[in-house]
Each structure stands twice: as structure tokens, then as C-alpha cells.
Amino acid sequence: MTPDDVLGRFREYMVGPTRFATLMSCFELGIFDVLRERPDSTAVELGAAVGAKPDAVEQLLFLMVKEGFVAFDSDSRGYCLGALAGVAEADLGRARTYMNMIKVVALRQMFYLTESARTGTLVGLQELYGADGTLYQAVAEHDDLRQSWATLMDAVTARIDPWFFDTIDVPPGAQVLDLAGNTGLGAIHAYRHKASPGLRVTTFDLPPKEAECLANFEAHGVAEHCSFIGGDVFEGIPEGFDVVLIKHFLDMFDKDDVVRIVEGVAKSLHVGGQVHIMVPVYPENIEDSDNYNVDFFPAFFIGATMGQGGPQKLSTYTTWLEECGFEVTKAITKGSNDIPPDVIPVQAIISATKVA
Amino acid sequence: MTPDDVLGRFREYMVGPTRFATLMSCFELGIFDVLRERPDSTAVELGAAVGAKPDAVEQLLFLMVKEGFVAFDSDSRGYCLGALAGVAEADLGRARTYMNMIKVVALRQMFYLTESARTGTLVGLQELYGADGTLYQAVAEHDDLRQSWATLMDAVTARIDPWFFDTIDVPPGAQVLDLAGNTGLGAIHAYRHKASPGLRVTTFDLPPKEAECLANFEAHGVAEHCSFIGGDVFEGIPEGFDVVLIKHFLDMFDKDDVVRIVEGVAKSLHVGGQVHIMVPVYPENIEDSDNYNVDFFPAFFIGATMGQGGPQKLSTYTTWLEECGFEVTKAITKGSNDIPPDVIPVQAIISATKVA
């Protein structure tokens, strides 16, 4: 990599925010929707349809034409969908859900990343929303954060949970704890995928989640197999379980807290009990250019959600588990062929058994 | 371009803001400076040196390692500058000046781009600074905007003005008007590069610029050859000039205003008089991937500086000039080999003569 390569790469970085915003705005203004219905619209026609000055429409579409997303006919001065025409609605919807979360939860907050890294606090959340604490606390107070965040997380859970439950083994009749299980969706999925006589799934999360969680169990018809225990993972994890599930959670913390959590899980399990973890992981070779976790999660966790945390390599999690009295029995990273090309997180599943 | 290519490109866009912020933070925390002085520092040592938790330093550096900017030795767990080591300080300084401007002037403001495109106003400036009007008005009130903006513009002017004045012809003894000449730097450069007996350069800009402009003429020893006229380009341009210079200005406006300006310039010139314009331009083939103006300026002008505007193709400016009574005599785009790889704007010079 020559000095000119580095400088050229800097330029790529510098246009990152404007590129993202330009694409977002073309979606938000509805330009693509109009072009789908009325191909060959001019900037004047598009401007009238979306409520923006034709000059602005033309400016924003330059980049879409450069990318080949949209095509422009210089004779008719009409635009039509280019490569975007071939992308399925479901794929566009998934990508837009992620984009919207990034816009609302992270874009402005990135301005304050340096101060967040210095202080370990979410300076952006404080400045923009007057919110102390983490994103997960702020979503309770702020509709825009909650909607953009929850919509994404529901979509991610629906897509990724089947893979998780297909991959892990849960013994018949096991007593299962879903750690930091939020309002019970993971427990419901766990029961549905792994139902067996006597199987019981307990959601463990902060006490304010209880009412919504129990209502969800009722609504999904699993109330007699699922229950809720309120508490804080750092103040003690309920004991006496055969299986503990930890999904979308360990990546939120720095090593010291991850170790505290895993030690607590070790205490909660019988010897021979198992923990199944799903977490995004960095590639073992960080320079692997196909894995975008590195491009996203450090800034996202430190600057937008937690003020700390971020994924680790699978080998790092394995080492930490072993340090806490586990033997890792399975460690699988989801293959890039199984992940849609727009999806950033590369997830892994780690199964481990508590040893004596 | 397949649907998967489009989705993959979306992922590139989605990591744009976090990539930018991660790189910025490594600069701002001073991590690169420490590594330059103390190669092989560990995350613990870096954290102590820059005042951040080692975990956060490690997280932010993952991307720098992925890019090859920084190298990591997994045995010693020490970091050192990788490809960044070979980049000259002056080049890094130039890139950082641009990055800082993008961070302060544009990053957060991009959140509001859609509303800016709808309203033609700077919704982000209003939300973040309570500022009505344009960036150029807001810089007078807000130090952070002014510093990040003015530092960049001074650097750009110092780099680009020599090329401009080497390229244009100014007849001996000409009466020159520097349109929207701000506080006189362009006039000073014009006099220095083109001095001849009787040459006089007049800065034309809003009346509040007068005092600082005249002080600059004094300080640079050109007060007897340079003068200031206060006014608004849209309310009448002073008449009776041989040459009008328009630098970094036409790209701020939509077509209707550009035409008003050029018509005013036509009125201010004698027949045979010349206008010399320097402006960033889009490539004639918008899909030219080497030109990053398209990736940056639409969102930047609409969302961060003007609520309108953006560059055009050289051929578009040429057409507009011809529509206003000019004959274009020179139209040159700066070659990409003459532009450092980190620099976004690709500038052009257009010279045109007023015809009868």
C-alpha cells in the first residue's frame, strides 16, 4: 500500500457520510418509488411528484446514476431504475431497515465518537437527546430511536434465530435460561424450535421488562412453558439451569464485563451444563475484506449504543470462555454465502460446556 | 450490475459514517502520533497515552489494521504505523483539514438532508445551531463552523489559485472585478500574479466584508492597486470592468441563480471583456469513477451549506454561458494526475468573452 493508496482510501472515507445521506434521501423522498411506477420521468416530473425542487432531485440523482442504480437518458432527460430495478422488494426493505437504524441511531452520534471513546459514555446521546445511560435505556424514552432500533432488531431476530436454534443442541426437558432475553421473543423461539416434554425457558432481564414479556408469552400461547425472572446480569444470574442462551449481548461489553457475565453463567449452570452464544465476530485475519463488522461495530458500540464494547474474534471469545471454566464444543461462523450482501453483521455461534 | 452487486454497494454506503468517524477518532485521540513516536505500543500503553480505555483503543484500531494503515503484531500485541508511516506530514495535514471540515460542517447535518432537499433550507444548521440562512452566514456566528471551514478554504485557495492565475489571461492594465471576493485574498493573488502598469483589482462582496478586506490589502501592500465595492450579486454587479473573476461561487446556486449571476456579469463587462470562472465540475460521463465530486457535493451543498446548488458538468456551464451572451474560449478540467489522491474537488477553469 503506497502513500497515494492511503490518501485515496482517505478520500473514500471522506465521502462516506455524504454518500450514505444521498442514498437515504433518494429513498426517503420516494424518488425510487416514483421511478418504479413512472419510468422515464424527468427531474421536473420527479420534483413535482416528491415535493422537491427539480435541481435538488437532479443533484441527488447524479450519484445514483454514477453507481448504476438509476439510468439517465440524456436525449429525453428521463430517469429510470437501472440496476435497482432488479433488486427484490424484500431485499430493499431489509437494507432500508438497516439504513434507517444507522441514520437515526448512529449518524449524528458519530460526531461525538472521540469524546465517547475518551469518557466511555454516549456523548452523542446526551447532546442530541439529553439522555444519560445507554441506547437501550434511551429507546424507552425516545420514539425515533426505539422505532428505528426495534424494527431492525425484530428483523434481525426473525432472520437469524432459525439458524441459531438449528445449530445448537438443547436436551429434552432441559431448563433453559435466556440471558438478557428482553421481552421474551428469544424464549418463544427457543420453545418453538426445541419443544420437548418438560422443556422450560426462562427469560432473564431487567424487572421493567416483565409485564410485556409475560404478555408476549400469553399472546404466543407458551405461557405454561415460559417464565420471567427479573434481575441484572452483573448482580447475579439465577442458578440451577441446564442451558443458558446468550444472544446479541456479549458484544455490548468490554472484556472485564464479558468475563463477569460468563463467570456468572458458569455459576448458574450445573457441571456439564451448556451455554450457547450468538454474537457477531471479527475474522481471525482482520484484513479479511469481506467482513464488515470491523467497519461498523467499534464506532457503533462506543459512539452510539454503549460507550464501550464491540465484537471480538471467535478465538478471543473461546479463550475467555476457557478462562471462565468452559470447554468450547462448537464454534461456527456464519458463511458469507449465507448472508445477504447488504447485511453487515457476521454472526457466530459458540457452544461450551461447564467443566468441573 | 446484479442485484447482489447493488446490495453489496449498499453495505459500502452503510459503513460510510462509522468508517469516517473511526478514522477521525484515531486522528483526534492522537493514536497515530503516539505510534509514530513509540512504535510497538500495546493497546494498554496507547490507552494510557491518549486517555482512553485500552478496550476502546483496540476496537478503533481494528479497522486501521484491516486497512493496512496500522500494523499489529499478534505476538507482542504491539501496534505500529503500517502504510500510514509513509505518508508525508503535509499530505496528512491536508487530508485532516478536509476531514475536519466534513465532520463539523456536514456529518451531523446529513441527518437532515431529506428535509433540506424538500424545503431548500438548511434544516441541519437550524436544528444544530439555531441558525437561519446559509453556512456562509452561520460561520460569522459559530466558531467551530468558521474554523473548520475557513481553515479548509484557505488551504484550498493557496493550492488552487496558482493554477487558476497561470491558466487565465489578464490584459495589461485591465480593470478586474473579483466577484464574491470575500475579504480580498483572491484580489491579492490576482494582483500578485498578474501585476502590470494600471492593473486594478476590485473585490465585490457584501458590505460587512469591507473593513477586513481593506485591512488585508494594507497588510499585503497592495492597497493602492486593490479596492472594495460592497453589494449583492443579485441586486446588481458593478459595471465597466474588463475582466471578471468568479471563483468557488457558481456551484453554490441552482440554475436560475447561476443565470442571474452570469447575466449580471455580462452587463458589467464591456463587449470583448472576459469572465474567468473556477468551479468544481462533474465529469461529462457521470459514471466516471475517478471523479468524487458527485459523491460529495450534492449532499454537501443541499444539506450543509446552501440548501441548494451543486456543481454541473463543464458542458452545462458552457451552455449556460452561451445562453447569457458569452463565447467560451477556454474550458479546462484539472487532470486527476495533478490532484492529490485524497482531494475530492475536481476543478475546472472556464474563460469566456462577452459577445455583442
GROMACS .gro file of C-alpha atoms in nm, chain A residues 17-201:
model
  185
   17PRO     CA    1  -2.129   1.037   0.517
   18THR     CA    2  -2.247   1.223   0.205
   19ARG     CA    3  -2.285   0.902   0.004
   20PHE     CA    4  -2.491   0.747   0.280
   21ALA     CA    5  -2.710   1.055   0.314
   22THR     CA    6  -2.763   1.090  -0.060
   23LEU     CA    7  -2.883   0.732  -0.095
   24MET     CA    8  -3.102   0.767   0.216
   25SER     CA    9  -3.261   1.083   0.078
   26CYS     CA   10  -3.341   0.925  -0.258
   27PHE     CA   11  -3.525   0.653  -0.066
   28GLU     CA   12  -3.690   0.892   0.179
   29LEU     CA   13  -3.805   1.136  -0.087
   30GLY     CA   14  -3.962   0.843  -0.269
   31ILE     CA   15  -3.768   0.903  -0.590
   32PHE     CA   16  -3.712   0.532  -0.649
   33ASP     CA   17  -4.080   0.457  -0.591
   34VAL     CA   18  -4.183   0.715  -0.849
   35LEU     CA   19  -3.931   0.579  -1.099
   36ARG     CA   20  -4.062   0.228  -1.047
   37GLU     CA   21  -4.413   0.342  -1.130
   38ARG     CA   22  -4.329   0.603  -1.389
   39PRO     CA   23  -4.006   0.526  -1.572
   40ASP     CA   24  -3.862   0.799  -1.794
   41SER     CA   25  -3.968   1.075  -1.554
   42THR     CA   26  -3.763   1.392  -1.585
   43ALA     CA   27  -3.619   1.584  -1.292
   44VAL     CA   28  -3.906   1.830  -1.327
   45GLU     CA   29  -4.162   1.550  -1.308
   46LEU     CA   30  -3.981   1.382  -1.020
   47GLY     CA   31  -3.955   1.708  -0.832
   48ALA     CA   32  -4.329   1.764  -0.866
   49ALA     CA   33  -4.401   1.408  -0.754
   50VAL     CA   34  -4.177   1.407  -0.446
   51GLY     CA   35  -4.211   1.769  -0.340
   52ALA     CA   36  -3.859   1.894  -0.405
   53LYS     CA   37  -3.704   2.140  -0.647
   54PRO     CA   38  -3.604   1.966  -0.972
   55ASP     CA   39  -3.250   2.100  -0.931
   56ALA     CA   40  -3.217   1.916  -0.600
   57VAL     CA   41  -3.356   1.595  -0.747
   58GLU     CA   42  -3.109   1.619  -1.033
   59GLN     CA   43  -2.820   1.677  -0.793
   60LEU     CA   44  -2.907   1.383  -0.570
   61LEU     CA   45  -2.955   1.154  -0.869
   62PHE     CA   46  -2.608   1.220  -1.010
   63LEU     CA   47  -2.462   0.974  -0.759
   64MET     CA   48  -2.734   0.719  -0.823
   65VAL     CA   49  -2.650   0.737  -1.195
   66LYS     CA   50  -2.278   0.712  -1.121
   67GLU     CA   51  -2.346   0.393  -0.925
   68GLY     CA   52  -2.569   0.250  -1.195
   69PHE     CA   53  -2.862   0.228  -0.952
   70VAL     CA   54  -3.053   0.464  -1.179
   71ALA     CA   55  -3.017   0.523  -1.554
   72PHE     CA   56  -3.041   0.859  -1.729
   73ASP     CA   57  -3.125   0.919  -2.093
   74SER     CA   58  -2.953   1.239  -2.200
   75ASP     CA   59  -3.181   1.280  -2.503
   76SER     CA   60  -3.515   1.258  -2.324
   77ARG     CA   61  -3.364   1.375  -1.994
   78GLY     CA   62  -3.566   1.095  -1.836
   79TYR     CA   63  -3.455   0.873  -1.550
   80CYS     CA   64  -3.546   0.512  -1.492
   81LEU     CA   65  -3.439   0.248  -1.245
   82GLY     CA   66  -3.114   0.092  -1.354
   83ALA     CA   67  -2.970  -0.192  -1.151
   84LEU     CA   68  -3.214  -0.109  -0.871
   85ALA     CA   69  -3.496  -0.243  -1.088
   86GLY     CA   70  -3.369  -0.597  -1.038
   87VAL     CA   71  -3.349  -0.588  -0.658
   88ALA     CA   72  -3.636  -0.766  -0.484
   89GLU     CA   73  -3.863  -0.558  -0.262
   90ALA     CA   74  -3.785  -0.777   0.038
   91ASP     CA   75  -3.413  -0.717  -0.010
   92LEU     CA   76  -3.465  -0.343  -0.044
   93GLY     CA   77  -3.681  -0.344   0.268
   94ARG     CA   78  -3.416  -0.527   0.469
   95ALA     CA   79  -3.145  -0.287   0.355
   96ARG     CA   80  -3.361   0.016   0.427
   97THR     CA   81  -3.435  -0.106   0.779
   98TYR     CA   82  -3.063  -0.120   0.847
   99MET     CA   83  -3.000   0.215   0.680
  100ASN     CA   84  -3.271   0.380   0.882
  101MET     CA   85  -3.130   0.243   1.206
  102ILE     CA   86  -2.784   0.372   1.111
  103LYS     CA   87  -2.928   0.712   1.026
  104VAL     CA   88  -3.125   0.754   1.346
  105VAL     CA   89  -2.909   0.570   1.598
  106ALA     CA   90  -2.561   0.643   1.467
  107LEU     CA   91  -2.513   0.910   1.200
  108ARG     CA   92  -2.521   1.227   1.408
  109GLN     CA   93  -2.383   1.047   1.712
  110MET     CA   94  -2.062   0.972   1.519
  111PHE     CA   95  -1.969   1.339   1.554
  112TYR     CA   96  -1.906   1.268   1.922
  113LEU     CA   97  -1.719   0.938   1.885
  114THR     CA   98  -1.388   1.073   2.009
  115GLU     CA   99  -1.540   1.208   2.327
  116SER     CA  100  -1.729   0.884   2.377
  117ALA     CA  101  -1.406   0.686   2.345
  118ARG     CA  102  -1.240   0.917   2.598
  119THR     CA  103  -1.519   0.906   2.853
  120GLY     CA  104  -1.679   0.567   2.795
  121THR     CA  105  -2.014   0.746   2.780
  122LEU     CA  106  -2.254   0.821   2.497
  123VAL     CA  107  -2.180   1.187   2.446
  124GLY     CA  108  -2.391   1.196   2.129
  125LEU     CA  109  -2.699   1.059   2.305
  126GLN     CA  110  -2.651   1.316   2.578
  127GLU     CA  111  -2.602   1.605   2.336
  128LEU     CA  112  -2.880   1.509   2.095
  129TYR     CA  113  -3.139   1.362   2.331
  130GLY     CA  114  -3.032   1.477   2.676
  131ALA     CA  115  -3.014   1.107   2.759
  132ASP     CA  116  -2.778   0.966   3.017
  133GLY     CA  117  -2.706   0.596   3.001
  134THR     CA  118  -2.707   0.365   2.703
  135LEU     CA  119  -2.910   0.343   2.386
  136TYR     CA  120  -3.103   0.057   2.541
  137GLN     CA  121  -3.223   0.290   2.812
  138ALA     CA  122  -3.282   0.579   2.571
  139VAL     CA  123  -3.510   0.374   2.344
  140ALA     CA  124  -3.763   0.362   2.627
  141GLU     CA  125  -3.793   0.741   2.615
  142HIS     CA  126  -3.746   0.832   2.252
  143ASP     CA  127  -3.980   0.706   1.983
  144ASP     CA  128  -3.749   0.768   1.690
  145LEU     CA  129  -3.467   0.572   1.849
  146ARG     CA  130  -3.697   0.292   1.956
  147GLN     CA  131  -3.871   0.254   1.623
  148SER     CA  132  -3.559   0.251   1.412
  149TRP     CA  133  -3.384   0.021   1.657
  150ALA     CA  134  -3.664  -0.222   1.737
  151THR     CA  135  -3.768  -0.259   1.374
  152LEU     CA  136  -3.416  -0.363   1.287
  153MET     CA  137  -3.372  -0.596   1.582
  154ASP     CA  138  -3.702  -0.773   1.513
  155ALA     CA  139  -3.598  -0.824   1.151
  156VAL     CA  140  -3.254  -0.949   1.253
  157THR     CA  141  -3.401  -1.186   1.512
  158ALA     CA  142  -3.652  -1.328   1.265
  159ARG     CA  143  -3.373  -1.390   1.015
  160ILE     CA  144  -3.104  -1.524   1.244
  161ASP     CA  145  -3.285  -1.716   1.520
  162PRO     CA  146  -3.375  -2.015   1.299
  163TRP     CA  147  -3.005  -2.064   1.222
  164PHE     CA  148  -2.920  -2.039   1.590
  165PHE     CA  149  -3.176  -2.294   1.702
  166ASP     CA  150  -3.099  -2.528   1.413
  167THR     CA  151  -2.735  -2.525   1.516
  168ILE     CA  152  -2.749  -2.570   1.892
  169ASP     CA  153  -2.846  -2.881   2.087
  170VAL     CA  154  -3.091  -2.848   2.375
  171PRO     CA  155  -3.151  -3.173   2.568
  172PRO     CA  156  -3.514  -3.286   2.604
  173GLY     CA  157  -3.677  -3.148   2.915
  174ALA     CA  158  -3.396  -2.901   2.976
  175GLN     CA  159  -3.431  -2.598   3.197
  176VAL     CA  160  -3.322  -2.312   2.973
  177LEU     CA  161  -3.231  -1.957   3.069
  178ASP     CA  162  -3.239  -1.688   2.801
  179LEU     CA  163  -2.993  -1.434   2.937
  180ALA     CA  164  -3.081  -1.072   2.872
  181GLY     CA  165  -3.384  -1.209   2.689
  182ASN     CA  166  -3.559  -0.873   2.666
  183THR     CA  167  -3.936  -0.917   2.630
  184GLY     CA  168  -3.939  -1.287   2.562
  185LEU     CA  169  -3.909  -1.326   2.185
  186GLY     CA  170  -3.598  -1.540   2.221
  187ALA     CA  171  -3.768  -1.764   2.477
  188ILE     CA  172  -4.068  -1.806   2.249
  189HIS     CA  173  -3.840  -1.901   1.960
  190ALA     CA  174  -3.646  -2.135   2.185
  191TYR     CA  175  -3.959  -2.315   2.299
  192ARG     CA  176  -4.097  -2.340   1.946
  193HIS     CA  177  -3.775  -2.476   1.798
  194LYS     CA  178  -3.679  -2.706   2.082
  195ALA     CA  179  -4.009  -2.809   2.241
  196SER     CA  180  -3.990  -3.134   2.438
  197PRO     CA  181  -4.176  -3.269   2.740
  198GLY     CA  182  -4.069  -3.071   3.044
  199LEU     CA  183  -3.871  -2.809   2.847
  200ARG     CA  184  -3.896  -2.477   3.022
  201VAL     CA  185  -3.750  -2.147   2.906
   0.00000   0.00000   0.00000
